[in-house]
């Protein structure tokens, strides 16, 4: 059974990463301000409601943009729930990418779905998150997908209380419970590829601005992988590189004037491209890059559709992982095969086709798709080894000067 689940996961990831370029926020509206959790919680700019999801007999839906963010079920119950991380639902990054997977699964499986945003916005507490999960269960959720590492404490409490409900913890970890699937990614691998690509394309003055204030393991891995990739490419080309590296203004993953001002200052002082790693933070960095005729590296999903400043994106299959976990939750056998004893985190990387760069929107001139695909294969084969440690403040290397900005 594990072999079957592994094959299913690999197939879904391949299709998901290939399709990512045309499916993430190309036509999405800007997110509205967050509201406390209520049964009527909704974004003011959400698409019109639909009375029912696609049925199993309908043609398969392949674009999340074709599925309304909200629907009304005939019995007022919602079988699939999504609890957002901090930031906006339509952040054109982590929340939106995960919810896209939830919507695609629900629409194609003929199930009702609903999203919940914890009260408090970017100041949400563990109790706010627990309340959102509790409301989801009370509204009929059989599976609750929770996005982001901040959900851990609340999810543990909810999963222990609502043992008949299954929980999917994206960017999380195993909780030792048989109703929780903890799914993590090897972000260091796609961060490495993004850093390598940037230097091969001729950039030597780079920046990294991350979310979570240095306490988010996923963002830490993205950043540390990025530094390693820059170092490797600099060595290959015989050049020296410099990286401004900061967690300042990223604790809430939100766009801010302060972040935009910092990024603009970097660009004005010679930084050529910044890896914007933190949900809605992208908006501030992209605005600064546009004003200064500079460049950005996106994160989580292909963000090239959001700004012509984007040269590439460090992607991971968050939506596809959510789809796969939801499919596994359809029966006891597939769920048990998927999570094992619940004590082991499901970690996805290049070997699972779960991380990479978007080739459908490739715009790099100094590094080809073929060269990228060879490096990806070398990572899978173990020929290129990338340290996946949780490193919040990387040190300088022989080829890279890292300037920690606080």
Steps between C-alpha positions, in 0.01 A plus 500: 500500500784744577643438153162581345475822702855598408427451131180701529682781676775511238251516212299777665815700574629475143171618356467770764842655452464491122161671521602750765596767250149557374298427808603733778337837518528590133149639530462513876370814667683682776424365845270690730584576861467204731192456716451306824376146463126481464278262311453772242869591488586606146731723303325801354650439158436125490346359183127446491375202700406180330232266626694178462846376405565292192362149519701188438332466162611847391806561286811538712576855611866583449518869590429621853414840352188340354376403847330752730671565833163454670208271435169430671427138583144375491507384863713781644785259569848515350699178472839653421640797693803720453640708787729776374841598623568865589463737210231517237316207347583644159868559581602364158739275689474255790135533609365529149717219366383262773135600464523443126576135574209479744259647245620275220459190711155600626370599156618182334388275785156662521546616859399819675777730628552815704794712612548649846723791598594517868391816682771755563657504154878509528460524879303174523559292813506125547149529641386685186637220286342233717165682479523494119569125500221436751253697288606302194427172680168629630412594142546141392866479394624145460846625406660831604803629310710742706772711341814621675726413791315737734205258502688237700377567855138557399499201267631270773215609727235468228621163374506353851146625562342417163636152443248414227626787283817473292744790488762586237786716629671668202849632582462313826626191675375172641312532826494131589125486436330264258266771373772747397716499187799729554650605165827688456718588200869518419491872429879512504496320164287750309668788684834363379374473143371860510831634633700300247276617215533867600880494501517301176281771348760760590383640834766539770336747740200329656261529791286273715208618712317229692179449692459377854772712654753217477279261697335333199694185411367493144611857428833431671557206264403710199754766597784264593446304179507826305839592649638155417378526141653846459828370641508198266426708189752766601766230533405355161525841332803622694321809635431649842147575619338701775165442673307740723314262733220601733202383704412860583134588431419136424357369827140539382558399134320820403573770245608824667635844420802425717587189300455682171726781620770252608486316166509829308811601695667171413423547132620860503830385649567240234297190586380351172252232607327414830358163604167599660421208727187560704148506357365852455849643558543444127276798427731745678818365342346487151381861536850611598654301214258649247580853616875439484503292178632200693404134539330256739504125564158366601415225746265203553321538165590647160465874570603618155134576427497760778787718380730528201783550749502126581787302348404162653327351806605242758193276492371217713192286442284626784171475313585160361596373845163615633322322212691179560435502875130567447478211257679277751244601763218343298551159664660358812739282301640779283520741793685254721740419218558871443577602858633175647487522878467879490843539659694564179485824306431454128789692341482577128777618272657461159468122514122546523483768227383729778752787468654686210496801269223576247613399152180605320581866566879470472658840424862446604764548233815382677371159603289269287205281589709198402779601738246556776340161443841333513575666834159394632580143396838527673327611821270199481798272436697646790772645278415850622467505877320791668501555874142514627581633846279765656750788474351845571820702443740343249868589524705633211680248278808511279287627213213685674503788746179482706395831659251431780267801514314550831 
